[in-house]
């Protein structure tokens, strides 16, 4: 599958079933990366303000536990969507920001936003 397929080509080919060169669905890996209650929200918050410290992310994401925030950030970092920089200063702190790969999701968020504004009151 060509990663630079136009939207028109996509619409024409999607009913045939679009597969990667390895024979996989190209959407499944992204959905697995973003699976969970908090990952979309984390990426969205890092789109708004980046870099952000752990404590500010925790305050911003009302209801997330420290354990879940740590796990979600670790997974997003593992998948190359978020970068983590540790500052060994006094006091020590860590900042999180989107990587280039994470920022490349902005058009996806834009499309989801447009859909949500149209179909969800």
PDB file of C-alpha atoms in Angstrom:
ATOM      1  CA  UNK A   1       0.000   0.000   0.000  1.00  0.00           C
ATOM      2  CA  UNK A   2       1.232   3.477  -0.849  1.00  0.00           C
ATOM      3  CA  UNK A   3       1.320   5.712   2.246  1.00  0.00           C
ATOM      4  CA  UNK A   4       0.725   8.739   0.023  1.00  0.00           C
ATOM      5  CA  UNK A   5      -2.605   7.544  -1.369  1.00  0.00           C
ATOM      6  CA  UNK A   6      -5.068  10.372  -2.046  1.00  0.00           C
ATOM      7  CA  UNK A   7      -8.423  10.477  -0.324  1.00  0.00           C
ATOM      8  CA  UNK A   8     -10.171   9.709  -3.612  1.00  0.00           C
ATOM      9  CA  UNK A   9      -7.954   6.657  -4.173  1.00  0.00           C
ATOM     10  CA  UNK A  10      -8.643   5.571  -0.594  1.00  0.00           C
ATOM     11  CA  UNK A  11     -12.414   5.817  -1.060  1.00  0.00           C
ATOM     12  CA  UNK A  12     -12.174   3.772  -4.272  1.00  0.00           C
ATOM     13  CA  UNK A  13      -9.922   1.089  -2.739  1.00  0.00           C
ATOM     14  CA  UNK A  14     -11.281   0.789   0.800  1.00  0.00           C
ATOM     15  CA  UNK A  15     -14.086  -1.600  -0.187  1.00  0.00           C
ATOM     16  CA  UNK A  16     -11.496  -3.954  -1.675  1.00  0.00           C
ATOM     17  CA  UNK A  17      -9.675  -4.032   1.645  1.00  0.00           C
ATOM     18  CA  UNK A  18      -6.510  -1.979   1.942  1.00  0.00           C
ATOM     19  CA  UNK A  19      -3.476  -3.871   3.191  1.00  0.00           C
ATOM     20  CA  UNK A  20       0.126  -2.973   3.890  1.00  0.00           C
ATOM     21  CA  UNK A  21       2.918  -4.640   1.922  1.00  0.00           C
ATOM     22  CA  UNK A  22       3.072  -7.159   4.797  1.00  0.00           C
ATOM     23  CA  UNK A  23      -0.626  -7.992   4.293  1.00  0.00           C
ATOM     24  CA  UNK A  24      -1.917  -6.213   7.407  1.00  0.00           C
ATOM     25  CA  UNK A  25      -4.660  -3.631   7.888  1.00  0.00           C
ATOM     26  CA  UNK A  26      -2.865  -0.241   8.112  1.00  0.00           C
ATOM     27  CA  UNK A  27      -5.312   1.113  10.720  1.00  0.00           C
ATOM     28  CA  UNK A  28      -5.006  -1.643  13.327  1.00  0.00           C
ATOM     29  CA  UNK A  29      -1.503  -0.735  14.624  1.00  0.00           C
ATOM     30  CA  UNK A  30      -2.555   2.892  15.217  1.00  0.00           C
ATOM     31  CA  UNK A  31      -5.729   1.848  17.008  1.00  0.00           C
ATOM     32  CA  UNK A  32      -3.673  -0.473  19.213  1.00  0.00           C
ATOM     33  CA  UNK A  33      -1.231   2.370  19.999  1.00  0.00           C
ATOM     34  CA  UNK A  34      -4.052   4.715  21.014  1.00  0.00           C
ATOM     35  CA  UNK A  35      -6.113   2.099  22.837  1.00  0.00           C
ATOM     36  CA  UNK A  36      -7.263   3.033  26.315  1.00  0.00           C
ATOM     37  CA  UNK A  37      -9.198   5.769  28.030  1.00  0.00           C
ATOM     38  CA  UNK A  38      -6.402   8.323  28.396  1.00  0.00           C
ATOM     39  CA  UNK A  39      -4.061   8.195  25.396  1.00  0.00           C
ATOM     40  CA  UNK A  40      -6.133  10.347  23.037  1.00  0.00           C
ATOM     41  CA  UNK A  41      -6.582  12.906  25.808  1.00  0.00           C
ATOM     42  CA  UNK A  42      -2.869  12.870  26.632  1.00  0.00           C
ATOM     43  CA  UNK A  43      -1.926  13.505  23.016  1.00  0.00           C
ATOM     44  CA  UNK A  44      -4.547  16.235  22.762  1.00  0.00           C
ATOM     45  CA  UNK A  45      -3.208  17.989  25.889  1.00  0.00           C
ATOM     46  CA  UNK A  46       0.337  17.775  24.516  1.00  0.00           C
ATOM     47  CA  UNK A  47      -0.946  19.328  21.268  1.00  0.00           C
ATOM     48  CA  UNK A  48      -2.293  22.278  23.255  1.00  0.00           C
ATOM     49  CA  UNK A  49       0.738  22.801  25.492  1.00  0.00           C
ATOM     50  CA  UNK A  50       4.053  21.137  25.036  1.00  0.00           C
ATOM     51  CA  UNK A  51       6.259  20.345  26.837  1.00  0.00           C
ATOM     52  CA  UNK A  52       4.302  19.526  29.982  1.00  0.00           C
ATOM     53  CA  UNK A  53       5.416  18.177  33.310  1.00  0.00           C
ATOM     54  CA  UNK A  54       3.892  15.076  34.854  1.00  0.00           C
ATOM     55  CA  UNK A  55       2.106  17.027  37.610  1.00  0.00           C
ATOM     56  CA  UNK A  56       0.434  19.404  35.184  1.00  0.00           C
ATOM     57  CA  UNK A  57      -0.688  16.525  32.981  1.00  0.00           C
ATOM     58  CA  UNK A  58      -2.180  14.832  36.052  1.00  0.00           C
ATOM     59  CA  UNK A  59      -4.057  18.022  37.028  1.00  0.00           C
ATOM     60  CA  UNK A  60      -5.289  18.539  33.476  1.00  0.00           C
ATOM     61  CA  UNK A  61      -6.588  14.969  33.066  1.00  0.00           C
ATOM     62  CA  UNK A  62      -9.214  14.968  35.771  1.00  0.00           C
ATOM     63  CA  UNK A  63      -9.612  11.494  37.260  1.00  0.00           C
ATOM     64  CA  UNK A  64      -6.419   9.841  35.997  1.00  0.00           C
ATOM     65  CA  UNK A  65      -4.298   8.093  38.608  1.00  0.00           C
ATOM     66  CA  UNK A  66      -0.540   8.544  38.765  1.00  0.00           C
ATOM     67  CA  UNK A  67      -0.110   4.857  37.913  1.00  0.00           C
ATOM     68  CA  UNK A  68      -2.324   5.082  34.823  1.00  0.00           C
ATOM     69  CA  UNK A  69      -0.655   8.330  33.699  1.00  0.00           C
ATOM     70  CA  UNK A  70       2.801   6.762  34.052  1.00  0.00           C
ATOM     71  CA  UNK A  71       1.746   3.625  32.171  1.00  0.00           C
ATOM     72  CA  UNK A  72       0.070   5.579  29.360  1.00  0.00           C
ATOM     73  CA  UNK A  73       3.045   7.923  28.943  1.00  0.00           C
ATOM     74  CA  UNK A  74       5.456   4.952  28.933  1.00  0.00           C
ATOM     75  CA  UNK A  75       3.417   3.235  26.194  1.00  0.00           C
ATOM     76  CA  UNK A  76       3.172   6.412  24.095  1.00  0.00           C
ATOM     77  CA  UNK A  77       6.924   6.879  24.508  1.00  0.00           C
ATOM     78  CA  UNK A  78       7.572   3.239  23.531  1.00  0.00           C
ATOM     79  CA  UNK A  79       5.458   3.751  20.393  1.00  0.00           C
ATOM     80  CA  UNK A  80       7.430   6.874  19.467  1.00  0.00           C
ATOM     81  CA  UNK A  81       4.560   9.354  19.879  1.00  0.00           C
ATOM     82  CA  UNK A  82       5.787  11.106  23.042  1.00  0.00           C
ATOM     83  CA  UNK A  83       9.268  12.054  24.157  1.00  0.00           C
ATOM     84  CA  UNK A  84      10.402  12.213  27.778  1.00  0.00           C
ATOM     85  CA  UNK A  85      13.209  14.487  28.901  1.00  0.00           C
ATOM     86  CA  UNK A  86      14.552  14.196  32.428  1.00  0.00           C
ATOM     87  CA  UNK A  87      16.207  17.267  33.957  1.00  0.00           C
ATOM     88  CA  UNK A  88      18.668  16.423  36.707  1.00  0.00           C
ATOM     89  CA  UNK A  89      18.395  19.818  38.348  1.00  0.00           C
ATOM     90  CA  UNK A  90      17.299  20.841  41.800  1.00  0.00           C
ATOM     91  CA  UNK A  91      14.474  19.979  42.006  1.00  0.00           C
ATOM     92  CA  UNK A  92      14.620  17.240  39.353  1.00  0.00           C
ATOM     93  CA  UNK A  93      11.748  17.142  36.893  1.00  0.00           C
ATOM     94  CA  UNK A  94      10.549  15.423  33.717  1.00  0.00           C
ATOM     95  CA  UNK A  95       8.900  17.012  30.690  1.00  0.00           C
ATOM     96  CA  UNK A  96       6.821  15.298  28.034  1.00  0.00           C
ATOM     97  CA  UNK A  97       6.193  16.472  24.499  1.00  0.00           C
ATOM     98  CA  UNK A  98       5.004  15.087  21.195  1.00  0.00           C
ATOM     99  CA  UNK A  99       7.565  13.672  18.816  1.00  0.00           C
ATOM    100  CA  UNK A 100       7.437  14.390  15.092  1.00  0.00           C
ATOM    101  CA  UNK A 101       5.523  11.121  14.734  1.00  0.00           C
ATOM    102  CA  UNK A 102       3.057  12.256  17.415  1.00  0.00           C
ATOM    103  CA  UNK A 103       2.614  15.667  15.797  1.00  0.00           C
ATOM    104  CA  UNK A 104       1.830  13.925  12.512  1.00  0.00           C
ATOM    105  CA  UNK A 105      -1.435  12.796  14.173  1.00  0.00           C
ATOM    106  CA  UNK A 106      -2.726  16.406  14.213  1.00  0.00           C
ATOM    107  CA  UNK A 107      -4.589  16.029  10.877  1.00  0.00           C
ATOM    108  CA  UNK A 108      -6.261  12.908  12.308  1.00  0.00           C
ATOM    109  CA  UNK A 109      -7.373  14.882  15.367  1.00  0.00           C
ATOM    110  CA  UNK A 110      -8.608  17.646  13.059  1.00  0.00           C
ATOM    111  CA  UNK A 111     -10.735  15.176  11.089  1.00  0.00           C
ATOM    112  CA  UNK A 112     -12.109  13.664  14.321  1.00  0.00           C
ATOM    113  CA  UNK A 113     -12.909  17.171  15.617  1.00  0.00           C
ATOM    114  CA  UNK A 114     -14.772  18.049  12.428  1.00  0.00           C
ATOM    115  CA  UNK A 115     -16.738  14.805  12.629  1.00  0.00           C
ATOM    116  CA  UNK A 116     -17.552  15.352  16.312  1.00  0.00           C
ATOM    117  CA  UNK A 117     -18.747  18.919  15.746  1.00  0.00           C
ATOM    118  CA  UNK A 118     -21.018  17.717  12.957  1.00  0.00           C
ATOM    119  CA  UNK A 119     -22.501  14.576  14.517  1.00  0.00           C
ATOM    120  CA  UNK A 120     -22.244  14.904  18.299  1.00  0.00           C
ATOM    121  CA  UNK A 121     -24.318  17.718  19.803  1.00  0.00           C
TER     122      UNK A 121
END
